[in-house]
XYZ file of C-alpha atoms in Angstrom:
116
model
C 0.148 0.075 -0.140
C 0.960 3.606 -0.592
C -0.490 4.929 2.849
C 1.305 5.744 5.953
C 2.390 2.296 6.897
C 3.119 0.950 3.659
C 5.334 3.985 2.882
C 7.075 3.759 6.242
C 7.652 -0.017 5.644
C 8.857 0.486 2.312
C 11.383 2.934 3.367
C 12.483 0.921 6.098
C 12.910 -2.243 4.066
C 14.733 -0.216 1.348
C 17.392 0.765 3.825
C 17.798 -2.996 4.850
C 17.932 -3.885 1.276
C 21.070 -1.753 0.553
C 23.019 -3.944 2.806
C 21.555 -7.347 1.619
C 21.521 -6.393 -2.027
C 17.421 -6.807 -2.121
C 14.727 -4.643 -3.244
C 11.137 -3.219 -2.341
C 8.324 -2.720 -4.677
C 5.147 -1.579 -3.156
C 2.024 -1.994 -5.398
C -1.078 0.582 -4.861
C -3.844 1.710 -6.986
C -3.243 5.364 -6.473
C -0.988 7.494 -9.031
C 1.198 8.648 -6.305
C 2.601 7.599 -2.817
C 0.138 8.887 -0.198
C -2.142 9.674 -3.092
C -5.294 9.149 -0.752
C -4.020 11.625 1.882
C -1.953 14.142 -0.002
C -2.627 16.551 -2.674
C -0.934 15.484 -6.097
C 1.957 17.726 -5.881
C 2.788 16.359 -2.319
C 2.135 12.626 -3.466
C 4.431 13.174 -6.327
C 7.034 14.661 -3.944
C 6.812 11.740 -1.636
C 6.976 9.423 -4.506
C 10.218 10.848 -5.715
C 11.650 10.914 -2.216
C 11.088 7.130 -1.839
C 12.006 6.238 -5.155
C 15.300 7.944 -4.266
C 15.682 5.545 -1.662
C 15.642 2.476 -4.041
C 11.860 1.674 -3.660
C 10.687 0.473 -7.025
C 6.982 1.951 -7.168
C 4.209 0.213 -8.935
C 1.554 3.036 -9.058
C -1.806 2.831 -10.525
C -2.063 -0.992 -10.236
C -3.119 -3.615 -7.829
C -2.253 -7.156 -7.376
C -4.698 -9.738 -9.196
C -3.194 -12.884 -8.185
C -0.287 -14.426 -6.030
C 0.841 -18.159 -6.236
C 3.890 -20.049 -4.831
C 6.817 -20.748 -7.131
C 10.110 -22.399 -6.695
C 8.586 -25.026 -4.108
C 6.865 -22.228 -2.203
C 10.290 -20.492 -1.291
C 9.065 -17.481 -3.665
C 6.004 -15.964 -4.953
C 4.835 -14.766 -8.398
C 2.823 -11.757 -8.184
C 0.551 -10.858 -11.116
C -0.624 -7.087 -11.336
C -3.529 -5.691 -13.010
C -1.463 -3.973 -15.609
C -0.080 -7.431 -16.691
C 3.257 -6.938 -15.011
C 4.470 -10.260 -12.951
C 6.971 -9.773 -10.104
C 8.850 -12.783 -8.412
C 9.316 -11.856 -4.824
C 10.538 -13.408 -1.521
C 8.283 -11.891 0.696
C 4.612 -10.203 0.506
C 3.412 -7.600 3.014
C -0.089 -6.398 2.958
C -0.660 -2.923 4.188
C -4.026 -1.965 2.886
C -5.404 0.454 5.676
C -8.689 0.698 6.855
C -11.965 2.037 5.761
C -13.035 4.858 7.861
C -16.384 4.535 9.914
C -18.232 7.982 9.008
C -21.796 7.065 10.310
C -21.395 9.250 13.159
C -20.185 12.276 11.220
C -23.011 11.643 8.752
C -25.670 11.582 11.625
C -24.094 14.908 12.847
C -24.358 16.565 9.384
C -20.447 17.050 9.243
C -18.900 17.536 5.845
C -17.254 14.080 4.423
C -14.858 13.680 1.594
C -16.928 11.715 -1.257
C -13.638 10.077 -2.446
C -11.883 9.193 0.601
C -14.672 8.837 3.190
C -12.972 10.894 6.129
């Protein structure tokens, strides 16, 4: 995911990957990192910052399928854009869906796209 948890984890894992020769490749449907939270210009900025740390971003796509390969030691992940990744680990950081029922009952303004 490209939210707070996914972004923090991607950066931390990228730092570790420098020493081990690995790579980090987050996948998320938004066009930029933190795309549900920040305006586009900040999302683009954070995307560039984490890409500069060695994170290979897969923006505007989602995971369609995952299957074990190499006797279960690795996984092959198929993305909605047709790209396939062979990975050692899969971490799911999909966030939460806000419960806005109280805000709706109180007549508070809500974001129609993001719910909060």
